PDB file of C-alpha atoms in Angstrom:
ATOM      1  CA  UNK E   1     -63.421  -4.699 -73.733  1.00  0.00           C
ATOM      2  CA  UNK E   2     -60.917  -6.371 -71.407  1.00  0.00           C
ATOM      3  CA  UNK E   3     -60.122  -8.894 -74.136  1.00  0.00           C
ATOM      4  CA  UNK E   4     -59.350  -6.126 -76.650  1.00  0.00           C
ATOM      5  CA  UNK E   5     -57.133  -4.367 -74.091  1.00  0.00           C
ATOM      6  CA  UNK E   6     -55.297  -7.629 -73.345  1.00  0.00           C
ATOM      7  CA  UNK E   7     -54.782  -8.319 -77.070  1.00  0.00           C
ATOM      8  CA  UNK E   8     -53.406  -4.806 -77.556  1.00  0.00           C
ATOM      9  CA  UNK E   9     -50.966  -5.251 -74.639  1.00  0.00           C
ATOM     10  CA  UNK E  10     -49.777  -8.612 -76.019  1.00  0.00           C
ATOM     11  CA  UNK E  11     -49.095  -7.060 -79.423  1.00  0.00           C
ATOM     12  CA  UNK E  12     -47.125  -4.231 -77.808  1.00  0.00           C
ATOM     13  CA  UNK E  13     -45.090  -6.683 -75.711  1.00  0.00           C
ATOM     14  CA  UNK E  14     -44.373  -8.829 -78.768  1.00  0.00           C
ATOM     15  CA  UNK E  15     -43.029  -5.736 -80.505  1.00  0.00           C
ATOM     16  CA  UNK E  16     -40.688  -5.084 -77.572  1.00  0.00           C
ATOM     17  CA  UNK E  17     -39.344  -8.645 -77.734  1.00  0.00           C
ATOM     18  CA  UNK E  18     -38.159  -8.304 -81.340  1.00  0.00           C
ATOM     19  CA  UNK E  19     -34.515  -7.513 -82.016  1.00  0.00           C
ATOM     20  CA  UNK E  20     -33.737  -4.153 -83.525  1.00  0.00           C
ATOM     21  CA  UNK E  21     -30.903  -4.235 -86.039  1.00  0.00           C
ATOM     22  CA  UNK E  22     -28.848  -1.266 -87.147  1.00  0.00           C
ATOM     23  CA  UNK E  23     -25.770  -1.437 -89.345  1.00  0.00           C
ATOM     24  CA  UNK E  24     -23.020   1.157 -89.544  1.00  0.00           C
ATOM     25  CA  UNK E  25     -19.681   1.231 -91.332  1.00  0.00           C
ATOM     26  CA  UNK E  26     -16.584   3.394 -91.625  1.00  0.00           C
ATOM     27  CA  UNK E  27     -13.726   3.627 -94.121  1.00  0.00           C
ATOM     28  CA  UNK E  28     -10.260   2.669 -92.885  1.00  0.00           C
ATOM     29  CA  UNK E  29      -6.945   4.187 -93.992  1.00  0.00           C
ATOM     30  CA  UNK E  30      -4.389   1.474 -94.575  1.00  0.00           C
ATOM     31  CA  UNK E  31      -0.683   2.186 -94.201  1.00  0.00           C
ATOM     32  CA  UNK E  32       1.431   1.570 -97.288  1.00  0.00           C
ATOM     33  CA  UNK E  33      -1.444   1.800 -99.775  1.00  0.00           C
ATOM     34  CA  UNK E  34      -0.331   2.933-103.247  1.00  0.00           C
ATOM     35  CA  UNK E  35      -1.379   6.450-104.121  1.00  0.00           C
ATOM     36  CA  UNK E  36      -1.785   8.226-107.449  1.00  0.00           C
ATOM     37  CA  UNK E  37       0.391  11.240-108.262  1.00  0.00           C
ATOM     38  CA  UNK E  38      -1.747  14.110-109.463  1.00  0.00           C
ATOM     39  CA  UNK E  39      -0.932  17.385-111.162  1.00  0.00           C
ATOM     40  CA  UNK E  40      -2.069  20.714-109.714  1.00  0.00           C
ATOM     41  CA  UNK E  41      -5.187  20.846-111.903  1.00  0.00           C
ATOM     42  CA  UNK E  42      -6.139  17.185-111.411  1.00  0.00           C
ATOM     43  CA  UNK E  43      -9.105  16.304-109.217  1.00  0.00           C
ATOM     44  CA  UNK E  44      -9.622  12.848-107.711  1.00  0.00           C
ATOM     45  CA  UNK E  45     -13.264  11.773-107.468  1.00  0.00           C
ATOM     46  CA  UNK E  46     -13.938   8.961-104.988  1.00  0.00           C
ATOM     47  CA  UNK E  47     -16.270   6.164-106.048  1.00  0.00           C
ATOM     48  CA  UNK E  48     -19.764   6.628-104.658  1.00  0.00           C
ATOM     49  CA  UNK E  49     -21.857   3.786-103.308  1.00  0.00           C
ATOM     50  CA  UNK E  50     -24.887   3.132-105.509  1.00  0.00           C
ATOM     51  CA  UNK E  51     -26.056  -0.024-103.723  1.00  0.00           C
ATOM     52  CA  UNK E  52     -24.650  -0.745-100.274  1.00  0.00           C
ATOM     53  CA  UNK E  53     -26.755  -3.126 -98.183  1.00  0.00           C
ATOM     54  CA  UNK E  54     -25.380  -3.531 -94.687  1.00  0.00           C
ATOM     55  CA  UNK E  55     -24.324  -6.978 -93.491  1.00  0.00           C
ATOM     56  CA  UNK E  56     -26.782  -9.044 -91.501  1.00  0.00           C
ATOM     57  CA  UNK E  57     -26.112  -9.988 -87.904  1.00  0.00           C
ATOM     58  CA  UNK E  58     -25.012 -13.650 -88.151  1.00  0.00           C
ATOM     59  CA  UNK E  59     -28.026 -15.923 -87.598  1.00  0.00           C
ATOM     60  CA  UNK E  60     -26.268 -18.516 -85.453  1.00  0.00           C
ATOM     61  CA  UNK E  61     -25.340 -15.889 -82.869  1.00  0.00           C
ATOM     62  CA  UNK E  62     -28.715 -14.200 -82.458  1.00  0.00           C
ATOM     63  CA  UNK E  63     -29.356 -15.520 -78.923  1.00  0.00           C
ATOM     64  CA  UNK E  64     -25.968 -14.690 -77.388  1.00  0.00           C
ATOM     65  CA  UNK E  65     -24.765 -11.313 -76.118  1.00  0.00           C
ATOM     66  CA  UNK E  66     -21.833 -10.080 -78.226  1.00  0.00           C
ATOM     67  CA  UNK E  67     -19.495  -7.332 -76.997  1.00  0.00           C
ATOM     68  CA  UNK E  68     -18.638  -4.651 -79.587  1.00  0.00           C
ATOM     69  CA  UNK E  69     -16.700  -6.407 -82.354  1.00  0.00           C
ATOM     70  CA  UNK E  70     -15.403  -4.957 -85.624  1.00  0.00           C
ATOM     71  CA  UNK E  71     -15.074  -7.058 -88.763  1.00  0.00           C
ATOM     72  CA  UNK E  72     -12.997  -5.335 -91.439  1.00  0.00           C
ATOM     73  CA  UNK E  73     -12.781  -6.065 -95.150  1.00  0.00           C
ATOM     74  CA  UNK E  74     -11.129  -4.636 -98.231  1.00  0.00           C
ATOM     75  CA  UNK E  75     -12.879  -4.145-101.584  1.00  0.00           C
ATOM     76  CA  UNK E  76     -11.103  -4.072-104.925  1.00  0.00           C
ATOM     77  CA  UNK E  77     -13.017  -2.000-107.477  1.00  0.00           C
ATOM     78  CA  UNK E  78     -12.414  -2.131-111.225  1.00  0.00           C
ATOM     79  CA  UNK E  79     -12.031   1.038-113.270  1.00  0.00           C
ATOM     80  CA  UNK E  80     -15.752   0.638-114.013  1.00  0.00           C
ATOM     81  CA  UNK E  81     -16.680   0.616-110.297  1.00  0.00           C
ATOM     82  CA  UNK E  82     -17.422  -3.118-110.128  1.00  0.00           C
ATOM     83  CA  UNK E  83     -16.446  -5.100-107.029  1.00  0.00           C
ATOM     84  CA  UNK E  84     -13.833  -7.598-108.227  1.00  0.00           C
ATOM     85  CA  UNK E  85     -12.516  -8.916-104.919  1.00  0.00           C
ATOM     86  CA  UNK E  86     -13.338  -8.783-101.206  1.00  0.00           C
ATOM     87  CA  UNK E  87     -11.184 -10.070 -98.357  1.00  0.00           C
ATOM     88  CA  UNK E  88     -11.102  -9.815 -94.567  1.00  0.00           C
ATOM     89  CA  UNK E  89      -8.527  -7.548 -92.910  1.00  0.00           C
ATOM     90  CA  UNK E  90      -6.949  -8.510 -89.586  1.00  0.00           C
ATOM     91  CA  UNK E  91      -3.850  -6.308 -89.291  1.00  0.00           C
ATOM     92  CA  UNK E  92      -5.398  -2.882 -88.623  1.00  0.00           C
ATOM     93  CA  UNK E  93      -6.266  -1.453 -85.193  1.00  0.00           C
ATOM     94  CA  UNK E  94      -9.772  -2.515 -84.207  1.00  0.00           C
ATOM     95  CA  UNK E  95      -9.885  -5.271 -86.833  1.00  0.00           C
ATOM     96  CA  UNK E  96      -8.557  -8.054 -84.648  1.00  0.00           C
ATOM     97  CA  UNK E  97     -11.804  -9.308 -83.106  1.00  0.00           C
ATOM     98  CA  UNK E  98     -12.771  -9.783 -79.466  1.00  0.00           C
ATOM     99  CA  UNK E  99     -11.486 -12.418 -77.054  1.00  0.00           C
ATOM    100  CA  UNK E 100     -13.942 -15.275 -76.679  1.00  0.00           C
ATOM    101  CA  UNK E 101     -15.953 -14.418 -79.813  1.00  0.00           C
ATOM    102  CA  UNK E 102     -15.460 -16.234 -83.118  1.00  0.00           C
ATOM    103  CA  UNK E 103     -15.202 -13.397 -85.668  1.00  0.00           C
ATOM    104  CA  UNK E 104     -15.533 -15.660 -88.734  1.00  0.00           C
ATOM    105  CA  UNK E 105     -19.362 -15.520 -88.993  1.00  0.00           C
ATOM    106  CA  UNK E 106     -19.205 -11.716 -88.774  1.00  0.00           C
ATOM    107  CA  UNK E 107     -16.458 -11.525 -91.409  1.00  0.00           C
ATOM    108  CA  UNK E 108     -18.451 -13.826 -93.694  1.00  0.00           C
ATOM    109  CA  UNK E 109     -21.538 -11.629 -93.319  1.00  0.00           C
ATOM    110  CA  UNK E 110     -19.459  -8.550 -94.205  1.00  0.00           C
ATOM    111  CA  UNK E 111     -17.873 -10.245 -97.234  1.00  0.00           C
ATOM    112  CA  UNK E 112     -21.271 -11.414 -98.535  1.00  0.00           C
ATOM    113  CA  UNK E 113     -22.726  -7.908 -98.187  1.00  0.00           C
ATOM    114  CA  UNK E 114     -19.741  -6.191 -99.835  1.00  0.00           C
ATOM    115  CA  UNK E 115     -19.857  -8.515-102.850  1.00  0.00           C
ATOM    116  CA  UNK E 116     -23.290  -7.097-103.659  1.00  0.00           C
ATOM    117  CA  UNK E 117     -22.255  -3.432-103.429  1.00  0.00           C
ATOM    118  CA  UNK E 118     -22.021  -1.288-106.564  1.00  0.00           C
ATOM    119  CA  UNK E 119     -20.201   1.999-107.132  1.00  0.00           C
ATOM    120  CA  UNK E 120     -19.635   4.809-109.562  1.00  0.00           C
ATOM    121  CA  UNK E 121     -16.087   4.556-110.965  1.00  0.00           C
ATOM    122  CA  UNK E 122     -13.219   6.305-109.191  1.00  0.00           C
ATOM    123  CA  UNK E 123     -11.699   8.837-111.540  1.00  0.00           C
ATOM    124  CA  UNK E 124      -9.216  11.616-112.003  1.00  0.00           C
ATOM    125  CA  UNK E 125     -10.489  14.672-113.843  1.00  0.00           C
ATOM    126  CA  UNK E 126      -7.698  16.541-115.637  1.00  0.00           C
ATOM    127  CA  UNK E 127      -8.438  20.203-116.220  1.00  0.00           C
ATOM    128  CA  UNK E 128      -6.663  22.660-118.515  1.00  0.00           C
ATOM    129  CA  UNK E 129      -5.377  25.985-117.211  1.00  0.00           C
ATOM    130  CA  UNK E 130      -8.446  27.793-118.623  1.00  0.00           C
ATOM    131  CA  UNK E 131     -10.729  25.419-116.649  1.00  0.00           C
ATOM    132  CA  UNK E 132      -9.616  26.389-113.121  1.00  0.00           C
ATOM    133  CA  UNK E 133     -13.150  27.544-112.268  1.00  0.00           C
ATOM    134  CA  UNK E 134     -14.599  24.183-113.306  1.00  0.00           C
ATOM    135  CA  UNK E 135     -11.985  22.398-111.200  1.00  0.00           C
ATOM    136  CA  UNK E 136     -12.768  24.595-108.177  1.00  0.00           C
ATOM    137  CA  UNK E 137     -16.433  23.595-108.514  1.00  0.00           C
ATOM    138  CA  UNK E 138     -15.560  19.908-108.965  1.00  0.00           C
ATOM    139  CA  UNK E 139     -17.316  19.921-112.348  1.00  0.00           C
ATOM    140  CA  UNK E 140     -15.932  17.039-114.431  1.00  0.00           C
ATOM    141  CA  UNK E 141     -18.557  17.385-117.173  1.00  0.00           C
ATOM    142  CA  UNK E 142     -17.941  18.543-120.704  1.00  0.00           C
ATOM    143  CA  UNK E 143     -14.513  19.150-122.204  1.00  0.00           C
ATOM    144  CA  UNK E 144     -12.489  17.628-119.334  1.00  0.00           C
ATOM    145  CA  UNK E 145     -10.190  14.616-119.594  1.00  0.00           C
ATOM    146  CA  UNK E 146     -11.529  11.899-117.282  1.00  0.00           C
ATOM    147  CA  UNK E 147      -9.420   8.869-116.391  1.00  0.00           C
ATOM    148  CA  UNK E 148     -11.209   6.013-114.616  1.00  0.00           C
ATOM    149  CA  UNK E 149      -9.072   3.926-112.324  1.00  0.00           C
ATOM    150  CA  UNK E 150      -9.240   0.860-110.113  1.00  0.00           C
ATOM    151  CA  UNK E 151      -9.101   1.464-106.361  1.00  0.00           C
ATOM    152  CA  UNK E 152      -9.090  -0.440-103.110  1.00  0.00           C
ATOM    153  CA  UNK E 153     -11.360   0.576-100.244  1.00  0.00           C
ATOM    154  CA  UNK E 154     -11.471  -0.828 -96.738  1.00  0.00           C
ATOM    155  CA  UNK E 155     -14.441  -0.766 -94.388  1.00  0.00           C
ATOM    156  CA  UNK E 156     -14.994  -1.712 -90.758  1.00  0.00           C
ATOM    157  CA  UNK E 157     -18.366  -3.000 -89.577  1.00  0.00           C
ATOM    158  CA  UNK E 158     -19.232  -2.949 -85.892  1.00  0.00           C
ATOM    159  CA  UNK E 159     -21.471  -5.671 -84.468  1.00  0.00           C
ATOM    160  CA  UNK E 160     -22.932  -5.787 -80.972  1.00  0.00           C
ATOM    161  CA  UNK E 161     -25.723  -7.649 -79.197  1.00  0.00           C
ATOM    162  CA  UNK E 162     -26.817  -6.646 -75.699  1.00  0.00           C
ATOM    163  CA  UNK E 163     -29.999  -7.749 -73.906  1.00  0.00           C
ATOM    164  CA  UNK E 164     -31.468  -9.130 -77.132  1.00  0.00           C
ATOM    165  CA  UNK E 165     -30.839  -6.014 -79.216  1.00  0.00           C
ATOM    166  CA  UNK E 166     -28.450  -6.180 -82.139  1.00  0.00           C
ATOM    167  CA  UNK E 167     -26.507  -3.208 -83.415  1.00  0.00           C
ATOM    168  CA  UNK E 168     -24.377  -3.253 -86.555  1.00  0.00           C
ATOM    169  CA  UNK E 169     -22.457  -0.136 -87.569  1.00  0.00           C
ATOM    170  CA  UNK E 170     -19.739   0.705 -90.070  1.00  0.00           C
ATOM    171  CA  UNK E 171     -16.874   3.020 -90.915  1.00  0.00           C
ATOM    172  CA  UNK E 172     -14.622   3.330 -93.938  1.00  0.00           C
ATOM    173  CA  UNK E 173     -10.922   2.715 -93.520  1.00  0.00           C
ATOM    174  CA  UNK E 174      -8.404   3.602 -96.197  1.00  0.00           C
ATOM    175  CA  UNK E 175      -6.921   6.497 -98.121  1.00  0.00           C
TER     176      UNK E 175
END
């Protein structure tokens, strides 16, 4: 009986020793980004994430404590919603890294994750005057002109490691 109790305690302690990872992101708004001019009855529909795996905490840094650090990257999406380019961003508030921490492994993890993301296309739905109700409901189906367009999105991913626990979060930055 004591052996079973000891084995159970060891399993519980082993579970406590494992790192818990969580990833978050946020969208960033970038100054000077080109914007589309839309008519009164136009409706812009943002691309929606279909597949969006969060970046992994860089393997080579697993044992070290890491203060909160944000790695930011910009995605270029085609008019079909495909990721065509990803690059790191350094010139926005919060995207400059942390003193004493090499941000490159975090940026690389973000870039690798974003390359695998997939989206619905961004589009502008153009409604006629007699379709105001459809526009108010955001209903782009049926007899509505739909124009797909390429867009750029920027995201910030927050990484932190404290007392062996990793935390990765995200936010979108952009228009």
